[in-house]
Short mmCIF file of C-alpha atoms and ligand atoms in Angstrom, two decimals:
data_model
loop_
_atom_site.label_atom_id
_atom_site.label_comp_id
_atom_site.label_asym_id
_atom_site.label_seq_id
_atom_site.Cartn_x
_atom_site.Cartn_y
_atom_site.Cartn_z
CA UNK A 1183 -0.01 0.00 -0.01
CA UNK A 1184 1.49 3.37 -0.92
CA UNK A 1185 1.93 5.68 2.06
CA UNK A 1186 -0.48 8.53 2.73
CA UNK A 1187 2.37 10.68 3.97
CA UNK A 1188 5.90 10.18 2.68
CA UNK A 1189 8.56 12.58 3.94
CA UNK A 1190 11.89 12.27 2.15
CA UNK A 1191 15.13 13.95 3.18
CA UNK A 1192 13.32 16.82 4.90
CA UNK A 1193 15.54 19.62 6.15
CA UNK A 1194 14.41 22.74 7.98
CA UNK A 1195 16.88 25.50 8.80
CA UNK A 1196 15.86 28.57 10.73
CA UNK A 1197 17.69 31.69 9.52
CA UNK A 1198 18.45 33.97 12.44
CA UNK A 1199 20.62 37.00 13.02
CA UNK A 1200 22.85 34.75 15.12
CA UNK A 1201 23.30 32.25 12.26
CA UNK A 1202 21.60 29.15 10.87
CA UNK A 1203 19.80 26.73 13.15
CA UNK A 1204 19.46 23.31 11.51
CA UNK A 1205 16.31 22.13 13.35
CA UNK A 1206 15.47 19.17 11.08
CA UNK A 1207 18.44 17.49 9.37
CA UNK A 1208 17.30 14.99 6.79
CA UNK A 1209 14.24 13.14 8.03
CA UNK A 1210 12.58 10.27 6.17
CA UNK A 1211 9.21 9.26 7.58
CA UNK A 1212 6.15 7.57 6.18
CA UNK A 1213 2.62 7.03 7.46
CA UNK A 1214 0.40 4.43 5.79
CA UNK A 1215 -3.39 4.88 5.48
CA UNK A 1216 -4.92 4.14 8.89
CA UNK A 1217 -1.51 3.83 10.56
CA UNK A 1218 -0.70 5.51 13.90
CA UNK A 1219 2.89 6.75 14.09
CA UNK A 1220 4.46 8.36 17.16
CA UNK A 1221 7.39 10.78 17.20
CA UNK A 1222 9.29 10.97 20.47
CA UNK A 1223 12.24 13.07 21.58
CA UNK A 1224 13.32 15.69 24.09
CA UNK A 1225 12.56 19.39 23.95
CA UNK A 1226 14.25 21.13 21.02
CA UNK A 1227 14.89 18.01 18.89
CA UNK A 1228 12.72 19.35 16.07
CA UNK A 1229 9.35 17.60 16.58
CA UNK A 1230 7.13 20.66 16.24
CA UNK A 1231 9.25 21.99 13.38
CA UNK A 1232 8.63 18.72 11.54
CA UNK A 1233 4.90 18.80 12.32
CA UNK A 1234 4.50 22.40 11.19
CA UNK A 1235 6.52 21.74 8.02
CA UNK A 1236 4.05 19.05 6.96
CA UNK A 1237 1.35 21.67 6.31
CA UNK A 1238 3.76 24.52 5.56
CA UNK A 1239 2.86 26.35 8.72
CA UNK A 1240 6.40 27.39 9.65
CA UNK A 1241 7.43 31.02 10.21
CA UNK A 1242 9.00 32.95 7.35
CA UNK A 1243 12.59 32.47 8.60
CA UNK A 1244 12.39 28.70 8.00
CA UNK A 1245 14.09 27.36 4.86
CA UNK A 1246 12.87 23.92 3.75
CA UNK A 1247 14.42 21.21 1.61
CA UNK A 1248 13.45 17.66 0.58
CA UNK A 1249 9.99 16.35 -0.23
CA UNK A 1250 6.72 15.99 1.67
CA UNK A 1251 4.39 13.80 -0.37
CA UNK A 1252 0.81 13.84 0.85
CA UNK A 1253 -1.42 11.49 -1.13
CA UNK A 1254 1.26 11.61 -3.84
CA UNK A 1255 1.51 15.43 -4.15
CA UNK A 1256 4.49 17.41 -2.85
CA UNK A 1257 3.25 19.82 -0.19
CA UNK A 1258 6.38 21.94 -0.72
CA UNK A 1259 5.34 22.57 -4.35
CA UNK A 1260 1.62 23.21 -3.83
CA UNK A 1261 -0.08 26.48 -4.70
CA UNK A 1262 -1.78 28.29 -1.84
CA UNK A 1263 -5.19 27.09 -3.11
CA UNK A 1264 -4.07 23.43 -3.09
CA UNK A 1265 -2.58 23.88 0.35
CA UNK A 1266 -5.82 25.30 1.75
CA UNK A 1267 -7.73 22.27 0.46
CA UNK A 1268 -5.26 19.95 2.21
CA UNK A 1269 -5.42 21.77 5.57
CA UNK A 1270 -8.33 20.51 7.69
CA UNK A 1271 -9.96 18.40 4.96
CA UNK A 1272 -6.87 16.35 4.06
CA UNK A 1273 -4.83 16.71 7.20
CA UNK A 1274 -5.60 18.56 10.40
CA UNK A 1275 -3.32 19.51 13.23
CA UNK A 1276 -3.97 19.61 16.97
CA UNK A 1277 -1.22 22.01 18.01
CA UNK A 1278 0.89 22.18 21.11
CA UNK A 1279 -1.14 24.38 23.50
CA UNK A 1280 -3.90 24.60 20.90
CA UNK A 1281 -6.59 24.75 23.54
CA UNK A 1282 -5.55 28.32 24.24
CA UNK A 1283 -6.40 29.07 20.62
CA UNK A 1284 -10.14 28.57 21.16
CA UNK A 1285 -12.08 31.78 20.63
CA UNK A 1286 -13.14 32.93 24.15
CA UNK A 1287 -16.34 34.64 22.99
CA UNK A 1288 -17.85 31.89 20.84
CA UNK A 1289 -19.75 28.82 22.00
CA UNK A 1290 -17.77 25.62 21.44
CA UNK A 1291 -20.43 24.09 19.15
CA UNK A 1292 -20.01 27.02 16.77
CA UNK A 1293 -16.26 26.58 16.77
CA UNK A 1294 -16.54 22.86 15.98
CA UNK A 1295 -18.99 23.64 13.14
CA UNK A 1296 -16.69 26.31 11.66
CA UNK A 1297 -14.33 24.03 9.63
CA UNK A 1298 -17.39 22.24 8.17
CA UNK A 1299 -18.91 25.55 7.05
CA UNK A 1300 -15.57 26.75 5.65
CA UNK A 1301 -15.38 23.61 3.54
CA UNK A 1302 -18.85 24.12 2.04
CA UNK A 1303 -21.14 22.30 4.50
CA UNK A 1304 -24.55 23.90 5.21
CA UNK A 1305 -25.52 25.22 8.65
CA UNK A 1306 -27.90 22.37 9.53
CA UNK A 1307 -25.39 19.65 8.63
CA UNK A 1308 -22.64 21.47 10.51
CA UNK A 1309 -24.81 21.78 13.64
CA UNK A 1310 -25.82 18.11 13.61
CA UNK A 1311 -22.22 17.02 12.99
CA UNK A 1312 -20.91 19.26 15.80
CA UNK A 1313 -23.38 17.67 18.26
CA UNK A 1314 -22.31 14.17 17.15
CA UNK A 1315 -18.63 15.07 17.54
CA UNK A 1316 -19.20 16.47 21.03
CA UNK A 1317 -20.70 13.11 21.93
CA UNK A 1318 -17.86 11.19 20.29
CA UNK A 1319 -15.20 13.05 22.29
CA UNK A 1320 -17.11 12.33 25.49
CA UNK A 1321 -18.37 15.84 26.21
CA UNK A 1322 -22.08 15.37 25.49
CA UNK A 1323 -24.04 17.71 23.24
CA UNK A 1324 -25.07 19.76 26.31
CA UNK A 1325 -21.56 21.21 26.53
CA UNK A 1326 -21.91 22.67 23.05
CA UNK A 1327 -23.53 25.81 24.46
CA UNK A 1328 -20.58 26.40 26.77
CA UNK A 1329 -17.89 29.05 26.25
CA UNK A 1330 -14.25 27.90 26.54
CA UNK A 1331 -13.76 29.47 30.00
CA UNK A 1332 -16.54 27.26 31.36
CA UNK A 1333 -14.56 24.12 30.47
CA UNK A 1334 -11.59 22.40 32.14
CA UNK A 1335 -8.27 21.97 30.30
CA UNK A 1336 -9.10 18.37 29.44
CA UNK A 1337 -12.55 19.37 28.14
CA UNK A 1338 -11.05 22.12 25.96
CA UNK A 1339 -8.59 19.59 24.57
CA UNK A 1340 -11.59 17.38 23.68
CA UNK A 1341 -13.13 20.33 21.80
CA UNK A 1342 -9.89 20.71 19.81
CA UNK A 1343 -10.01 17.02 18.93
CA UNK A 1344 -13.63 17.39 17.76
CA UNK A 1345 -12.55 20.33 15.55
CA UNK A 1346 -9.70 18.28 14.08
CA UNK A 1347 -12.17 15.48 13.24
CA UNK A 1348 -14.87 17.81 11.86
CA UNK A 1349 -14.00 17.39 8.19
CA UNK A 1350 -12.97 13.71 8.57
CA UNK A 1351 -9.40 14.28 7.38
CA UNK A 1352 -7.14 11.48 6.14
CA UNK A 1353 -4.46 12.40 8.67
CA UNK A 1354 -4.42 14.04 12.08
CA UNK A 1355 -1.16 15.46 13.39
CA UNK A 1356 -1.32 15.82 17.18
CA UNK A 1357 1.62 17.74 18.64
CA UNK A 1358 1.96 17.15 22.42
CA UNK A 1359 -1.82 17.47 22.67
CA UNK A 1360 -1.73 17.11 26.41
CA UNK A 1361 1.44 18.77 27.73
CA UNK A 1362 -0.41 21.02 30.17
CA UNK A 1363 -2.61 18.30 31.61
CA UNK A 1364 -1.91 15.87 34.38
CA UNK A 1365 -0.69 12.43 33.49
CA UNK A 1366 -3.95 10.50 33.97
CA UNK A 1367 -5.87 12.98 31.82
CA UNK A 1368 -3.05 12.76 29.25
CA UNK A 1369 -3.43 9.02 29.06
CA UNK A 1370 -7.23 9.30 28.70
CA UNK A 1371 -6.99 11.92 25.95
CA UNK A 1372 -4.36 10.00 24.01
CA UNK A 1373 -6.44 6.82 24.24
CA UNK A 1374 -9.45 8.85 23.06
CA UNK A 1375 -7.59 10.17 20.02
CA UNK A 1376 -6.25 6.68 19.25
CA UNK A 1377 -9.76 5.19 19.40
CA UNK A 1378 -11.42 7.96 17.36
CA UNK A 1379 -8.91 7.75 14.51
CA UNK A 1380 -9.01 3.93 14.53
CA UNK A 1381 -12.84 3.93 14.24
CA UNK A 1382 -12.66 6.25 11.25
CA UNK A 1383 -9.59 4.78 9.53
CA UNK A 1384 -7.78 8.13 9.91
CA UNK A 1385 -3.97 8.07 10.04
CA UNK A 1386 -2.31 9.61 13.07
CA UNK A 1387 1.04 11.28 13.64
CA UNK A 1388 1.34 11.83 17.36
CA UNK A 1389 4.17 13.81 18.89
CA UNK A 1390 5.29 13.67 22.50
CA UNK A 1391 8.44 13.61 24.60
CA UNK A 1392 6.85 10.73 26.56
CA UNK A 1393 7.74 7.48 24.83
CA UNK A 1394 5.44 5.44 27.08
CA UNK A 1395 2.24 7.28 26.13
CA UNK A 1396 3.13 6.94 22.45
CA UNK A 1397 3.88 3.25 22.87
CA UNK A 1398 0.38 2.75 24.30
CA UNK A 1399 -1.36 4.48 21.38
CA UNK A 1400 0.74 4.07 18.23
CA UNK A 1401 1.61 1.23 15.85
CA UNK A 1402 5.05 2.52 14.97
CA UNK A 1403 7.48 4.91 16.65
CA UNK A 1404 10.21 7.22 15.39
CA UNK A 1405 12.63 8.56 17.97
CA UNK A 1406 14.19 11.94 17.15
CA UNK A 1407 17.45 13.38 18.41
CA UNK A 1408 19.02 16.67 17.34
CA UNK A 1409 16.89 17.02 14.21
CA UNK A 1410 17.16 13.43 12.99
CA UNK A 1411 15.26 10.19 13.37
CA UNK A 1412 17.67 7.93 15.26
CA UNK A 1413 15.44 4.88 15.53
CA UNK A 1414 12.19 3.64 14.09
CA UNK A 1415 10.19 0.45 14.35
CA UNK A 1416 7.07 -1.17 15.85
CA UNK A 1417 5.96 0.86 18.89
CA UNK A 1418 6.14 -1.87 21.52
CA UNK A 1419 9.57 -3.05 20.41
CA UNK A 1420 11.10 0.44 20.33
CA UNK A 1421 9.74 1.09 23.83
CA UNK A 1422 10.76 -2.17 25.48
CA UNK A 1423 13.83 -3.10 23.41
CA UNK A 1424 15.34 0.06 21.93
CA UNK A 1425 18.20 -0.55 19.53
CA UNK A 1426 19.54 3.00 19.96
CA UNK A 1427 20.96 3.92 23.38
CA UNK A 1428 18.95 7.16 23.25
CA UNK A 1429 15.66 5.25 22.83
CA UNK A 1430 16.56 3.15 25.86
CA UNK A 1431 17.36 6.26 27.90
CA UNK A 1432 14.08 7.88 26.86
CA UNK A 1433 12.10 4.76 27.75
CA UNK A 1434 13.73 4.68 31.19
CA UNK A 1435 12.95 8.38 31.70
CA UNK A 1436 9.24 7.85 30.95
CA UNK A 1437 8.15 4.52 32.41
CA UNK A 1438 4.83 3.02 31.43
CA UNK A 1439 1.68 4.74 32.73
CA UNK A 1440 0.25 2.49 35.43
CA UNK A 1441 3.73 1.55 36.65
CA UNK A 1442 3.40 4.12 39.44
CA UNK A 1443 6.61 3.20 41.27
CA UNK A 1444 8.70 3.58 38.14
CA UNK A 1445 6.96 6.84 37.20
CA UNK A 1446 7.63 8.28 40.64
CA UNK A 1447 11.34 7.53 40.25
CA UNK A 1448 12.12 7.87 36.58
CA UNK A 1449 15.74 7.50 35.52
CA UNK A 1450 16.71 11.00 34.41
CA UNK A 1451 18.38 11.34 31.04
CA UNK A 1452 22.06 12.20 31.60
CA UNK A 1453 23.18 15.64 30.42
CA UNK A 1454 21.32 18.06 28.17
CA UNK A 1455 20.31 17.94 24.50
CA UNK A 1456 22.86 19.70 22.25
CA UNK A 1457 22.48 23.21 20.87
CA UNK A 1458 21.37 22.66 17.23
CA UNK A 1459 23.60 25.54 16.15
CA UNK A 1460 26.65 23.82 17.68
CA UNK A 1461 26.25 20.09 17.31
CA UNK A 1462 28.82 17.52 18.47
CA UNK A 1463 30.78 15.90 15.61
CA UNK A 1464 29.91 12.40 14.41
CA UNK A 1465 26.97 10.97 16.33
CA UNK A 1466 25.24 13.96 17.99
CA UNK A 1467 24.36 11.75 20.98
CA UNK A 1468 27.92 10.58 21.71
CA UNK A 1469 28.71 13.04 24.59
CA UNK A 1470 25.73 11.68 26.56
CA UNK A 1471 25.90 8.09 25.42
CA UNK A 1472 26.61 5.36 28.00
CA UNK A 1473 27.91 2.98 25.34
CA UNK A 1474 29.97 5.40 23.22
CA UNK A 1475 33.18 4.02 21.73
CA UNK A 1476 36.20 5.97 20.41
CA UNK A 1477 34.90 6.09 16.78
CA UNK A 1478 31.55 7.75 17.71
CA UNK A 1479 32.83 11.38 17.37
CA UNK A 1480 34.02 10.53 13.84
CA UNK A 1481 31.16 8.45 12.35
CA UNK A 1482 27.94 10.06 11.17
CA UNK A 1483 25.54 7.18 11.81
CA UNK A 1484 22.84 6.38 9.26
CA UNK A 1485 19.58 4.53 9.92
CA UNK A 1486 21.01 1.03 9.60
CA UNK A 1487 18.79 -2.05 9.69
CA UNK A 1488 18.79 -3.53 13.20
CA UNK A 1489 16.13 -6.21 12.55
CA UNK A 1490 13.29 -6.59 10.03
CA UNK A 1491 11.26 -3.36 10.11
CA UNK A 1492 13.66 -1.78 12.60
CA UNK A 1493 16.36 0.78 11.96
CA UNK A 1494 18.71 2.60 14.30
CA UNK A 1495 21.44 5.17 13.69
CA UNK A 1496 24.13 3.75 15.97
CA UNK A 1497 27.54 2.25 15.19
CA UNK A 1498 26.74 -0.71 17.48
CA UNK A 1499 23.86 -1.60 15.16
CA UNK A 1500 26.10 -1.40 12.10
CA UNK A 1501 28.60 -3.73 13.71
CA UNK A 1502 26.00 -6.44 14.33
P1 ATP B 785 9.45 20.85 22.48
O1 ATP B 785 9.42 19.41 22.98
O2 ATP B 785 10.00 21.79 23.50
O3 ATP B 785 8.14 21.27 21.89
P2 ATP B 785 10.46 20.43 19.78
O4 ATP B 785 11.08 19.07 19.62
O5 ATP B 785 9.07 20.60 19.28
O6 ATP B 785 10.58 20.87 21.31
P3 ATP B 785 11.15 22.61 17.97
O7 ATP B 785 10.16 23.56 18.52
O8 ATP B 785 10.84 21.99 16.65
O9 ATP B 785 11.46 21.45 19.02
O10 ATP B 785 12.55 23.36 17.90
C1 ATP B 785 13.70 22.79 17.28
C2 ATP B 785 14.84 23.80 17.35
O11 ATP B 785 14.56 24.92 16.51
C3 ATP B 785 15.08 24.39 18.75
O12 ATP B 785 16.45 24.55 18.93
C4 ATP B 785 14.38 25.75 18.70
O13 ATP B 785 15.01 26.65 19.56
C5 ATP B 785 14.61 26.15 17.25
N1 ATP B 785 13.50 27.02 16.74
C6 ATP B 785 12.18 26.74 16.75
N2 ATP B 785 11.45 27.71 16.19
C7 ATP B 785 12.37 28.65 15.78
C8 ATP B 785 12.28 29.92 15.08
N3 ATP B 785 11.11 30.41 14.69
N4 ATP B 785 13.43 30.59 14.84
C9 ATP B 785 14.63 30.09 15.23
N5 ATP B 785 14.79 28.92 15.86
C10 ATP B 785 13.69 28.20 16.12
MG1 MG B 786 7.31 21.15 20.18
#
């Protein structure tokens, strides 16, 4: 089956007065129809930059290279008209902190109906659909009359999910949809998104720094470090048996939800992520890596095959 989303050699460089910041450095990533793919990695590794690039929502100082094929068409070459058709109807994004983007003076049912109206639906259809969506996200149609300030953080997040589903897109990109919420609500919301997209056959690209929540929701995981994918494979395997030392460190830092003892005492990741404007030579992870060997500062690791369907950018994988 050809992928719905096929990202090839994507680079994003932010041009700043202080110099170039290479935020995404050659990412290949695909999402099949109906597939749920998670992207994990620490703050600053380029997750949001990648998500925003997919729909060309980056600020003007971002220079892009590579290809982003959505349903076979290159997003980077689309006219503005084509791009508008893709946004919401083809792919919709639940942004980081998006719940603060709700309009404070409009009832939530009107805001859920809005994308349907914008894409040519009539008022009656939009109203009926908004009520159904409120039900689907577990809010109940009664909450449709509410204004955002009358809802909790978790409820507002559910409204955002209803909006993202309103035009039944082929792909939903959810960028840390739950950062501000407590961990139990996070788990509930992520399960909700996972269930809603599965019921509708919608593909999902879910971004989080918490590998364990992604492992519970997604089919496949890509782990990012310093602007690159350093490992990818089936979600459960990447979480429990990472082939890249960074994946293992990330899994230890975010133990499985439900494993309360482990979550109370997570193993912190050693050191800090590198400054993208001043990356270590060779493998960007080598200064923090517990299994680094003398060649690591000199070898630029590629995504080598670690097992069928599994790749990791680590010299130890290449040696095996
Ligand atoms: P987080 O987990 O904190 O959301 P992230 O993985 O989403 O992090 P990005 O927001 O994609 O990371 O940022 C990647 C890098 O690009 C960071 O070093 C960030 O400082 C830099 N960056 C992001 N936006 C801009 C911008 N508009 N101009 C310059 N640099 C930027
Ligand atoms: Mg981000």
